[in-house]
């Protein structure tokens, strides 16, 4: 069985290969290690191998890990799970990023609860690009309105978009969905200067995500193994 260090090397090589294949710069693609349900020892192995950005889905678990590693100033913590409004304070107080903004109420609460001694919280708007009833996120046609409201909130910094495209065995349909996300991202970039992040792609669809403009891939299984 590969070590976490070797797995990271393999994932980074996949990113480089995909970037080269699709005429992207590898350094324009951030690797986010999804560490949900993984131990602090496993995260420490990843840190020792040079990984500094981690994604957590479960708030309490994530906060415990942030506290455990609080002496490491260079770690960046992303909240990538569904966020209920009554839990927003915990994200505002502890995380550096939130990927799952899907309504103004959540954004306003995060803005109001962000401590004044912290830099603005980096946020992404989640798009339900596959129109799945079970998934969070807004419809693409709602993006302009929500983005215009979020950019007015001084303690948030809108950085871009996030999506979890549904698995699709039909390549042409899969491409169409990823291309739609890239188009939305490019439209948003034209409107706002801070937009630089398209969080899209996981272990199974990393390559196609990079082909269609992803700047941040969220990888768990390929780094830490199956849950």
Tab-separated table of C-alpha atoms in Angstrom:
chain	number	residue	atom	x	y	z
A	1	UNK	CA	0.000	0.000	0.000
A	2	UNK	CA	1.319	3.441	-0.922
A	3	UNK	CA	2.158	5.987	1.730
A	4	UNK	CA	0.338	9.326	1.839
A	5	UNK	CA	3.577	10.924	0.657
A	6	UNK	CA	3.665	8.661	-2.423
A	7	UNK	CA	-0.036	9.240	-3.066
A	8	UNK	CA	0.544	13.002	-3.066
A	9	UNK	CA	3.355	12.596	-5.563
A	10	UNK	CA	1.056	10.516	-7.781
A	11	UNK	CA	-1.797	13.044	-7.598
A	12	UNK	CA	0.526	15.959	-8.354
A	13	UNK	CA	1.841	14.036	-11.349
A	14	UNK	CA	-1.731	13.495	-12.558
A	15	UNK	CA	-2.346	17.230	-12.265
A	16	UNK	CA	0.821	18.029	-14.209
A	17	UNK	CA	-0.015	15.506	-16.929
A	18	UNK	CA	-3.577	16.794	-17.297
A	19	UNK	CA	-2.396	20.407	-17.323
A	20	UNK	CA	0.159	19.686	-20.031
A	21	UNK	CA	-2.369	17.728	-22.087
A	22	UNK	CA	-4.914	20.553	-22.003
A	23	UNK	CA	-2.429	23.425	-22.365
A	24	UNK	CA	-2.766	24.646	-18.795
A	25	UNK	CA	-0.017	25.675	-16.374
A	26	UNK	CA	0.269	23.137	-13.517
A	27	UNK	CA	1.015	25.953	-11.065
A	28	UNK	CA	-2.410	27.462	-11.837
A	29	UNK	CA	-4.118	24.433	-10.269
A	30	UNK	CA	-4.308	24.133	-6.473
A	31	UNK	CA	-4.468	20.734	-4.820
A	32	UNK	CA	-6.884	20.667	-1.893
A	33	UNK	CA	-6.472	17.556	0.260
A	34	UNK	CA	-9.909	16.477	1.508
A	35	UNK	CA	-9.165	15.265	5.004
A	36	UNK	CA	-12.678	14.573	6.319
A	37	UNK	CA	-12.810	11.512	8.601
A	38	UNK	CA	-9.005	11.258	8.466
A	39	UNK	CA	-6.857	11.325	11.574
A	40	UNK	CA	-4.520	14.113	12.617
A	41	UNK	CA	-1.663	11.644	12.111
A	42	UNK	CA	-2.686	11.220	8.466
A	43	UNK	CA	-2.888	14.989	8.027
A	44	UNK	CA	0.541	15.336	9.637
A	45	UNK	CA	1.925	12.873	7.077
A	46	UNK	CA	0.510	15.042	4.308
A	47	UNK	CA	1.986	18.181	5.896
A	48	UNK	CA	5.372	16.465	6.140
A	49	UNK	CA	5.084	15.762	2.401
A	50	UNK	CA	4.483	19.465	1.658
A	51	UNK	CA	0.668	19.697	1.583
A	52	UNK	CA	-0.719	22.808	3.319
A	53	UNK	CA	-4.330	23.179	2.140
A	54	UNK	CA	-7.012	20.912	3.609
A	55	UNK	CA	-10.762	20.577	3.081
A	56	UNK	CA	-13.212	19.522	5.786
A	57	UNK	CA	-16.899	18.592	5.368
A	58	UNK	CA	-17.896	18.192	9.003
A	59	UNK	CA	-17.723	21.283	11.171
A	60	UNK	CA	-16.942	19.899	14.606
A	61	UNK	CA	-14.347	17.496	13.276
A	62	UNK	CA	-12.758	20.244	11.208
A	63	UNK	CA	-12.562	22.669	14.125
A	64	UNK	CA	-10.889	20.043	16.295
A	65	UNK	CA	-8.238	19.518	13.615
A	66	UNK	CA	-7.711	23.259	13.173
A	67	UNK	CA	-7.180	23.538	16.938
A	68	UNK	CA	-4.785	20.577	16.933
A	69	UNK	CA	-2.630	22.178	14.224
A	70	UNK	CA	-2.997	25.782	15.437
A	71	UNK	CA	0.798	26.061	15.929
A	72	UNK	CA	1.255	25.612	12.166
A	73	UNK	CA	0.692	29.103	10.806
A	74	UNK	CA	0.954	28.215	7.113
A	75	UNK	CA	-1.989	25.793	6.901
A	76	UNK	CA	-5.100	26.895	4.997
A	77	UNK	CA	-8.436	25.346	5.960
A	78	UNK	CA	-11.392	25.122	3.571
A	79	UNK	CA	-14.934	24.279	4.643
A	80	UNK	CA	-16.440	22.273	1.774
A	81	UNK	CA	-19.541	20.750	3.374
A	82	UNK	CA	-23.167	21.858	3.313
A	83	UNK	CA	-23.604	24.734	5.741
A	84	UNK	CA	-26.658	25.299	7.918
A	85	UNK	CA	-27.237	28.895	8.982
A	86	UNK	CA	-27.145	28.001	12.691
A	87	UNK	CA	-23.577	26.687	12.246
A	88	UNK	CA	-22.235	29.626	10.256
A	89	UNK	CA	-20.417	31.231	13.201
A	90	UNK	CA	-18.086	28.236	13.488
A	91	UNK	CA	-17.020	28.599	9.848
A	92	UNK	CA	-16.665	32.379	10.172
A	93	UNK	CA	-14.446	32.060	13.242
A	94	UNK	CA	-12.210	29.142	12.283
A	95	UNK	CA	-11.875	28.614	8.523
A	96	UNK	CA	-10.033	30.496	5.776
A	97	UNK	CA	-12.405	29.492	2.973
A	98	UNK	CA	-16.029	28.442	2.552
A	99	UNK	CA	-16.912	26.716	-0.747
A	100	UNK	CA	-20.619	26.203	-0.257
A	101	UNK	CA	-22.417	29.558	-0.294
A	102	UNK	CA	-25.861	29.017	-1.818
A	103	UNK	CA	-28.002	31.813	-0.359
A	104	UNK	CA	-27.654	35.386	0.792
A	105	UNK	CA	-28.684	34.610	4.389
A	106	UNK	CA	-25.644	32.365	4.873
A	107	UNK	CA	-23.324	34.959	3.319
A	108	UNK	CA	-24.703	37.709	5.556
A	109	UNK	CA	-24.279	35.597	8.678
A	110	UNK	CA	-20.677	34.702	7.750
A	111	UNK	CA	-19.968	38.372	7.074
A	112	UNK	CA	-21.420	39.504	10.398
A	113	UNK	CA	-19.726	36.718	12.374
A	114	UNK	CA	-16.231	37.012	10.860
A	115	UNK	CA	-13.873	38.188	13.653
A	116	UNK	CA	-12.471	41.676	13.040
A	117	UNK	CA	-8.903	40.464	13.662
A	118	UNK	CA	-9.111	38.055	10.717
A	119	UNK	CA	-8.796	38.777	7.018
A	120	UNK	CA	-12.034	38.548	5.000
A	121	UNK	CA	-13.323	34.994	4.585
A	122	UNK	CA	-12.699	33.672	1.066
A	123	UNK	CA	-15.975	32.354	-0.329
A	124	UNK	CA	-17.194	30.454	-3.361
A	125	UNK	CA	-20.743	30.259	-4.661
A	126	UNK	CA	-21.884	26.665	-5.101
A	127	UNK	CA	-23.627	25.967	-8.414
A	128	UNK	CA	-25.941	22.950	-8.713
A	129	UNK	CA	-24.731	22.448	-12.261
A	130	UNK	CA	-26.289	18.995	-12.731
A	131	UNK	CA	-29.652	20.125	-11.327
A	132	UNK	CA	-29.702	17.390	-8.686
A	133	UNK	CA	-32.454	17.522	-6.075
A	134	UNK	CA	-30.106	15.989	-3.489
A	135	UNK	CA	-27.340	18.581	-3.972
A	136	UNK	CA	-26.942	22.045	-2.517
A	137	UNK	CA	-26.186	25.013	-4.718
A	138	UNK	CA	-27.986	27.578	-6.814
A	139	UNK	CA	-29.218	27.350	-10.381
A	140	UNK	CA	-26.892	29.035	-12.897
A	141	UNK	CA	-29.447	31.749	-13.660
A	142	UNK	CA	-29.375	32.853	-9.997
A	143	UNK	CA	-25.629	33.552	-10.037
A	144	UNK	CA	-25.586	37.205	-11.113
A	145	UNK	CA	-27.954	38.310	-8.364
A	146	UNK	CA	-26.231	36.399	-5.542
A	147	UNK	CA	-22.737	37.452	-6.643
A	148	UNK	CA	-23.792	41.122	-6.753
A	149	UNK	CA	-25.090	40.836	-3.182
A	150	UNK	CA	-22.035	39.012	-1.808
A	151	UNK	CA	-19.454	41.451	-3.193
A	152	UNK	CA	-21.031	44.186	-1.059
A	153	UNK	CA	-20.243	42.315	2.175
A	154	UNK	CA	-16.952	43.718	3.540
A	155	UNK	CA	-15.868	40.698	5.602
A	156	UNK	CA	-16.197	38.266	2.709
A	157	UNK	CA	-14.070	38.025	-0.414
A	158	UNK	CA	-15.835	36.383	-3.331
A	159	UNK	CA	-13.220	34.295	-5.135
A	160	UNK	CA	-15.279	32.220	-7.561
A	161	UNK	CA	-17.421	29.122	-7.953
A	162	UNK	CA	-17.666	25.542	-6.741
A	163	UNK	CA	-19.523	22.585	-8.209
A	164	UNK	CA	-19.930	18.858	-7.683
A	165	UNK	CA	-20.997	17.606	-11.131
A	166	UNK	CA	-22.989	14.387	-11.049
A	167	UNK	CA	-21.125	11.260	-12.217
A	168	UNK	CA	-21.904	10.646	-15.865
A	169	UNK	CA	-20.820	7.717	-18.011
A	170	UNK	CA	-21.675	9.611	-21.186
A	171	UNK	CA	-18.526	11.610	-21.993
A	172	UNK	CA	-20.268	14.197	-24.165
A	173	UNK	CA	-22.768	14.984	-21.395
A	174	UNK	CA	-19.994	15.150	-18.819
A	175	UNK	CA	-18.038	17.583	-21.003
A	176	UNK	CA	-21.132	19.712	-21.515
A	177	UNK	CA	-21.618	20.111	-17.753
A	178	UNK	CA	-17.984	20.957	-17.052
A	179	UNK	CA	-17.939	23.387	-19.984
A	180	UNK	CA	-21.023	25.114	-18.550
A	181	UNK	CA	-19.171	25.672	-15.280
A	182	UNK	CA	-16.170	27.103	-17.094
A	183	UNK	CA	-18.453	29.509	-18.981
A	184	UNK	CA	-20.082	30.707	-15.747
A	185	UNK	CA	-16.654	31.174	-14.179
A	186	UNK	CA	-15.389	33.199	-17.135
A	187	UNK	CA	-18.495	35.397	-17.073
A	188	UNK	CA	-17.990	36.081	-13.367
A	189	UNK	CA	-14.306	36.906	-13.916
A	190	UNK	CA	-15.273	39.618	-16.384
A	191	UNK	CA	-17.491	41.263	-13.770
A	192	UNK	CA	-15.340	41.150	-10.628
A	193	UNK	CA	-11.548	41.545	-10.242
A	194	UNK	CA	-11.035	39.081	-7.350
A	195	UNK	CA	-12.462	36.069	-9.170
A	196	UNK	CA	-9.728	33.459	-9.605
A	197	UNK	CA	-11.022	30.134	-8.268
A	198	UNK	CA	-13.081	27.391	-9.893
A	199	UNK	CA	-13.325	24.554	-7.369
A	200	UNK	CA	-14.242	21.548	-9.495
A	201	UNK	CA	-12.958	18.017	-9.845
A	202	UNK	CA	-12.331	15.126	-7.457
A	203	UNK	CA	-10.395	11.875	-7.643
A	204	UNK	CA	-12.606	10.342	-10.357
A	205	UNK	CA	-12.970	13.389	-12.632
A	206	UNK	CA	-9.772	15.354	-11.972
A	207	UNK	CA	-8.561	15.221	-15.582
A	208	UNK	CA	-11.749	16.454	-17.218
A	209	UNK	CA	-12.104	19.183	-14.587
A	210	UNK	CA	-8.648	20.489	-15.464
A	211	UNK	CA	-9.524	20.310	-19.164
A	212	UNK	CA	-12.442	22.671	-18.515
A	213	UNK	CA	-10.790	25.300	-16.406
A	214	UNK	CA	-10.714	24.060	-12.813
A	215	UNK	CA	-8.200	25.971	-10.692
A	216	UNK	CA	-8.694	23.886	-7.535
A	217	UNK	CA	-9.246	20.132	-7.329
A	218	UNK	CA	-10.603	18.504	-4.166
A	219	UNK	CA	-8.863	15.151	-3.710
A	220	UNK	CA	-9.478	12.777	-0.813
A	221	UNK	CA	-9.439	9.100	-1.743
A	222	UNK	CA	-6.370	9.278	-4.004
A	223	UNK	CA	-4.369	10.868	-1.159
A	224	UNK	CA	-5.676	9.269	2.031
A	225	UNK	CA	-7.224	6.070	0.702
A	226	UNK	CA	-10.833	4.927	1.015
A	227	UNK	CA	-12.789	5.828	4.110
